[in-house]
Short mmCIF file of C-alpha atoms and ligand atoms in Angstrom, two decimals:
data_model
loop_
_atom_site.label_atom_id
_atom_site.label_comp_id
_atom_site.label_asym_id
_atom_site.label_seq_id
_atom_site.Cartn_x
_atom_site.Cartn_y
_atom_site.Cartn_z
CA MET A 1 -71.37 -71.43 130.46
CA LEU A 2 -67.92 -72.27 131.74
CA ASN A 3 -66.67 -70.65 134.84
CA ASN A 4 -63.02 -70.33 135.76
CA LYS A 5 -62.95 -73.89 137.14
CA GLY A 6 -64.33 -75.27 133.95
CA PHE A 7 -61.61 -73.50 132.06
CA ASN A 8 -59.01 -74.84 134.50
CA LEU A 9 -60.11 -78.29 133.66
CA TRP A 10 -60.09 -77.63 129.84
CA ALA A 11 -56.74 -75.92 129.87
CA ASP A 12 -54.49 -78.92 129.37
CA ASN A 13 -56.57 -80.19 126.39
CA TYR A 14 -57.73 -76.82 124.99
CA ASP A 15 -55.15 -76.49 122.12
CA GLN A 16 -56.01 -80.01 120.83
CA THR A 17 -59.81 -79.43 120.89
CA VAL A 18 -59.29 -76.17 118.93
CA GLN A 19 -56.96 -78.00 116.48
CA VAL A 20 -59.29 -80.85 115.77
CA ARG A 21 -62.24 -78.70 115.22
CA GLU A 22 -60.35 -76.05 113.15
CA GLU A 23 -58.91 -78.70 110.81
CA ASN A 24 -62.54 -80.13 110.23
CA ASN A 25 -63.78 -76.55 109.71
CA GLN A 26 -66.22 -77.18 112.48
CA TYR A 27 -68.10 -74.68 114.85
CA PRO A 28 -66.94 -73.24 117.05
CA PHE A 29 -63.33 -73.01 115.92
CA ALA A 30 -63.72 -73.08 112.13
CA GLY A 31 -61.33 -70.24 110.84
CA TYR A 32 -59.32 -69.98 114.05
CA LYS A 33 -55.98 -69.91 112.53
CA LYS A 34 -57.12 -67.43 110.02
CA ILE A 35 -58.55 -65.23 112.62
CA LEU A 36 -55.55 -65.28 114.90
CA ASN A 37 -53.16 -64.70 111.94
CA THR A 38 -55.25 -61.69 110.82
CA ILE A 39 -54.99 -60.18 114.18
CA TYR A 40 -51.15 -60.99 114.53
CA ASN A 41 -50.47 -59.51 111.05
CA GLU A 42 -52.29 -56.21 112.15
CA VAL A 43 -50.63 -55.81 115.45
CA MET A 44 -47.31 -56.60 113.97
CA LEU A 45 -47.54 -53.44 111.62
CA LYS A 46 -46.17 -51.64 114.68
CA ASN A 47 -42.85 -52.45 116.21
CA HIS A 48 -42.52 -53.15 120.03
CA SER A 49 -46.05 -51.92 120.65
CA ASP A 50 -48.17 -51.98 123.97
CA VAL A 51 -50.79 -54.75 123.60
CA LEU A 52 -53.50 -55.93 125.97
CA ASP A 53 -54.96 -59.46 125.50
CA ILE A 54 -58.52 -60.17 127.06
CA GLY A 55 -58.85 -63.90 127.71
CA PHE A 56 -55.43 -65.04 126.46
CA GLY A 57 -55.93 -68.65 127.41
CA THR A 58 -52.98 -70.92 126.70
CA GLY A 59 -51.22 -67.85 124.92
CA VAL A 60 -51.54 -69.01 121.45
CA LEU A 61 -51.62 -65.51 119.87
CA THR A 62 -50.12 -63.60 122.83
CA SER A 63 -46.90 -65.57 122.98
CA LYS A 64 -46.28 -65.01 119.19
CA LEU A 65 -46.46 -61.24 119.73
CA TYR A 66 -44.42 -61.51 123.03
CA GLU A 67 -41.75 -63.37 121.06
CA ASN A 68 -41.69 -60.49 118.59
CA GLY A 69 -40.78 -57.87 121.16
CA HIS A 70 -44.20 -56.46 122.00
CA GLN A 71 -45.02 -55.60 125.65
CA MET A 72 -47.80 -57.83 126.55
CA ASP A 73 -50.36 -57.31 129.24
CA GLY A 74 -53.30 -59.95 129.66
CA ILE A 75 -56.40 -60.76 131.78
CA ASP A 76 -57.87 -64.27 132.11
CA PHE A 77 -59.76 -65.69 135.08
CA SER A 78 -58.45 -69.32 134.78
CA SER A 79 -55.33 -69.76 136.93
CA LYS A 80 -54.55 -73.00 135.01
CA MET A 81 -54.68 -71.19 131.65
CA ILE A 82 -52.43 -68.53 133.11
CA SER A 83 -49.84 -70.90 134.36
CA ILE A 84 -49.64 -72.45 130.79
CA ALA A 85 -49.27 -69.04 129.24
CA LYS A 86 -46.70 -67.87 131.90
CA ILE A 87 -44.24 -70.46 130.88
CA LYS A 88 -44.31 -69.05 127.23
CA MET A 89 -44.10 -65.43 128.45
CA PRO A 90 -42.20 -65.09 131.75
CA ASP A 91 -41.97 -61.34 131.55
CA ALA A 92 -45.66 -60.63 130.44
CA ASN A 93 -47.99 -59.01 132.81
CA LEU A 94 -50.70 -61.55 133.16
CA ILE A 95 -53.45 -60.89 135.55
CA GLU A 96 -56.10 -63.24 137.12
CA TRP A 97 -59.22 -61.32 136.87
CA ASP A 98 -62.99 -61.91 135.89
CA ILE A 99 -64.09 -59.42 133.17
CA SER A 100 -67.67 -59.60 134.25
CA ASN A 101 -66.30 -57.31 136.94
CA GLY A 102 -64.97 -54.83 134.25
CA LEU A 103 -61.33 -54.04 134.18
CA PRO A 104 -58.73 -54.24 137.01
CA LEU A 105 -57.31 -50.90 138.37
CA GLU A 106 -53.89 -51.53 137.21
CA ILE A 107 -55.03 -51.96 133.69
CA LYS A 108 -57.24 -49.00 133.58
CA ARG A 109 -54.12 -46.74 134.31
CA ASN A 110 -52.60 -47.95 130.94
CA LYS A 111 -52.99 -47.10 127.41
CA TYR A 112 -52.37 -49.41 124.46
CA ASP A 113 -51.53 -49.46 120.83
CA SER A 114 -53.73 -52.64 120.38
CA ILE A 115 -56.16 -54.36 122.37
CA ILE A 116 -56.92 -57.94 121.20
CA SER A 117 -59.49 -60.62 122.29
CA THR A 118 -60.07 -64.05 120.63
CA TYR A 119 -62.84 -66.40 121.48
CA ALA A 120 -63.41 -64.79 124.96
CA LEU A 121 -66.00 -61.98 124.76
CA HIS A 122 -68.88 -64.21 123.79
CA HIS A 123 -69.10 -65.11 127.54
CA LEU A 124 -70.49 -61.48 128.00
CA GLU A 125 -74.23 -60.86 127.14
CA ASP A 126 -74.72 -58.18 124.46
CA LYS A 127 -75.19 -55.23 126.62
CA GLU A 128 -72.19 -56.20 128.88
CA LYS A 129 -70.20 -56.52 125.68
CA ILE A 130 -70.86 -53.10 124.50
CA LEU A 131 -70.19 -51.63 127.89
CA PHE A 132 -66.93 -53.47 128.06
CA ILE A 133 -65.85 -52.87 124.55
CA ASN A 134 -66.45 -49.14 125.20
CA ASN A 135 -64.35 -49.27 128.26
CA LEU A 136 -61.66 -51.12 126.26
CA LEU A 137 -61.80 -48.28 123.65
CA SER A 138 -61.10 -45.59 126.39
CA LEU A 139 -57.66 -47.37 126.86
CA LEU A 140 -56.48 -47.06 123.30
CA LYS A 141 -53.76 -44.71 122.39
CA LYS A 142 -54.53 -42.22 119.62
CA ASN A 143 -54.97 -44.30 116.40
CA GLY A 144 -54.99 -47.38 118.43
CA LYS A 145 -57.30 -50.34 117.51
CA LEU A 146 -59.33 -53.08 119.15
CA PHE A 147 -59.23 -56.46 117.36
CA ILE A 148 -61.84 -58.99 118.33
CA GLY A 149 -61.86 -62.54 116.76
CA ASP A 150 -64.67 -64.74 117.90
CA VAL A 151 -67.56 -66.82 116.76
CA SER A 152 -69.54 -64.30 114.87
CA PHE A 153 -72.08 -63.87 112.06
CA GLN A 154 -73.26 -60.98 109.83
CA THR A 155 -76.82 -61.59 110.68
CA ARG A 156 -79.13 -63.51 113.14
CA GLU A 157 -80.21 -65.72 110.19
CA GLU A 158 -76.79 -66.94 109.58
CA LEU A 159 -76.40 -67.64 113.31
CA GLU A 160 -79.52 -69.59 113.14
CA ILE A 161 -78.30 -71.73 110.24
CA CYS A 162 -75.02 -72.44 112.08
CA ARG A 163 -77.07 -73.40 115.34
CA LEU A 164 -79.36 -75.69 113.45
CA ASP A 165 -76.46 -77.46 111.72
CA ASN A 166 -74.59 -77.90 114.94
CA ILE A 167 -77.66 -78.64 117.30
CA ASP A 168 -75.85 -81.30 119.31
CA TYR A 169 -72.76 -79.31 119.99
CA TRP A 170 -74.28 -75.86 120.08
CA ASP A 171 -73.71 -73.89 123.47
CA ASP A 172 -76.81 -72.03 124.39
CA ASP A 173 -75.04 -70.26 127.22
CA GLU A 174 -72.77 -68.16 124.96
CA PHE A 175 -73.71 -64.92 123.34
CA TYR A 176 -72.16 -64.82 119.85
CA PHE A 177 -71.47 -61.62 118.03
CA VAL A 178 -74.08 -60.75 115.34
CA TYR A 179 -72.55 -57.81 113.33
CA SER A 180 -75.95 -56.27 112.20
CA GLU A 181 -77.08 -56.08 115.72
CA ILE A 182 -74.16 -54.65 117.52
CA SER A 183 -72.62 -52.27 114.81
CA ALA A 184 -75.02 -49.43 115.67
CA SER A 185 -74.34 -49.57 119.28
CA LEU A 186 -70.57 -48.91 118.54
CA GLN A 187 -71.45 -46.04 116.48
CA ASN A 188 -70.56 -47.81 113.31
CA LYS A 189 -66.79 -47.45 114.13
CA CYS A 190 -66.66 -51.27 113.67
CA HIS A 191 -65.67 -53.31 110.57
CA PHE A 192 -66.40 -57.00 110.42
CA TYR A 193 -64.49 -59.43 108.41
CA PRO A 194 -65.98 -62.84 108.24
CA MET A 195 -63.33 -65.72 108.10
CA SER A 196 -65.34 -68.87 108.13
CA HIS A 197 -69.04 -69.93 108.37
CA CYS A 198 -68.96 -69.29 112.06
CA GLY A 199 -66.06 -66.90 112.82
CA GLY A 200 -64.54 -63.53 111.99
CA VAL A 201 -62.63 -60.49 113.13
CA PHE A 202 -63.88 -57.09 114.20
CA ILE A 203 -61.76 -54.07 114.03
CA ILE A 204 -62.75 -51.16 115.97
CA GLU A 205 -60.78 -47.87 115.63
CA ASN A 206 -60.38 -45.28 118.28
CA SER A 207 -61.20 -42.19 116.50
C1 LIG B 301 -61.99 -70.24 124.44
S1 LIG B 301 -60.68 -69.58 125.32
C2 LIG B 301 -59.85 -68.48 124.22
C3 LIG B 301 -58.32 -68.46 124.45
C4 LIG B 301 -57.41 -67.79 123.44
N1 LIG B 301 -57.97 -66.18 123.44
C5 LIG B 301 -57.61 -68.32 122.15
O1 LIG B 301 -58.02 -67.69 121.23
O2 LIG B 301 -57.29 -69.51 121.90
C6 LIG B 301 -61.50 -68.38 126.38
C7 LIG B 301 -60.60 -67.78 127.47
O3 LIG B 301 -61.24 -66.63 128.09
C8 LIG B 301 -61.14 -66.88 129.51
N2 LIG B 301 -62.30 -66.25 130.03
C9 LIG B 301 -63.68 -66.57 129.79
N3 LIG B 301 -64.46 -65.88 130.55
C10 LIG B 301 -63.78 -64.97 131.28
C11 LIG B 301 -63.94 -63.95 132.20
N4 LIG B 301 -65.30 -63.77 132.56
N5 LIG B 301 -63.02 -63.30 132.70
C12 LIG B 301 -61.89 -63.47 132.27
N6 LIG B 301 -61.42 -64.47 131.43
C13 LIG B 301 -62.34 -65.20 130.86
C14 LIG B 301 -60.92 -68.42 129.78
O4 LIG B 301 -60.31 -68.59 130.96
C15 LIG B 301 -60.15 -68.75 128.52
O5 LIG B 301 -58.88 -68.66 128.87
#
């Protein structure tokens, strides 16, 4: 699994890697644009809202929301990713932090209309994911929503098909979302919208 130094090294080429694999409909980024656009359109239903982005990377989605007047807070553990994103969003509150240690205090004090995370939470094991997601849900305002876009599958069988089709490229150190396995742990408050053969969007409401 990549640590923060690995992401620092990847940062300059990250957008290009994503683009090539997205355009060729390849794991892990098949459906990337559709996933980000879906989340963008959902967040944009509100004007000037408070948004937290977990693992914002080069800020592809975060900066579009920032440009449209949303107040953006973000967490990422790669200083290089942060410096690239900071150029696009000088006034955003971007915090260097490793989410395997939970959430930073300054974020825990806040409440958000939307919390978004794309292609970052698969770095947490399933148990950690559920704990972390529940912590995120406690930061939502009434009627707030959590949007997760990531490598994800309806069932373990679908994941296995994708793994065998991409055996040379598959990353065994990542923990992809399997909807049928995690939905019960989230009290079934979670809806899954597949966007490609290996990616989709989870929408989890704070009810
Ligand atoms: C694959 S990139 C996704 C970037 C962006 N959200 C996107 O959709 O293009 C994953 C991002 O999550 C960050 N990340 C991974 N593990 C993390 C952790 N444990 N704590 C904080 N950030 C993490 C990486 O530094 C990287 O910027």
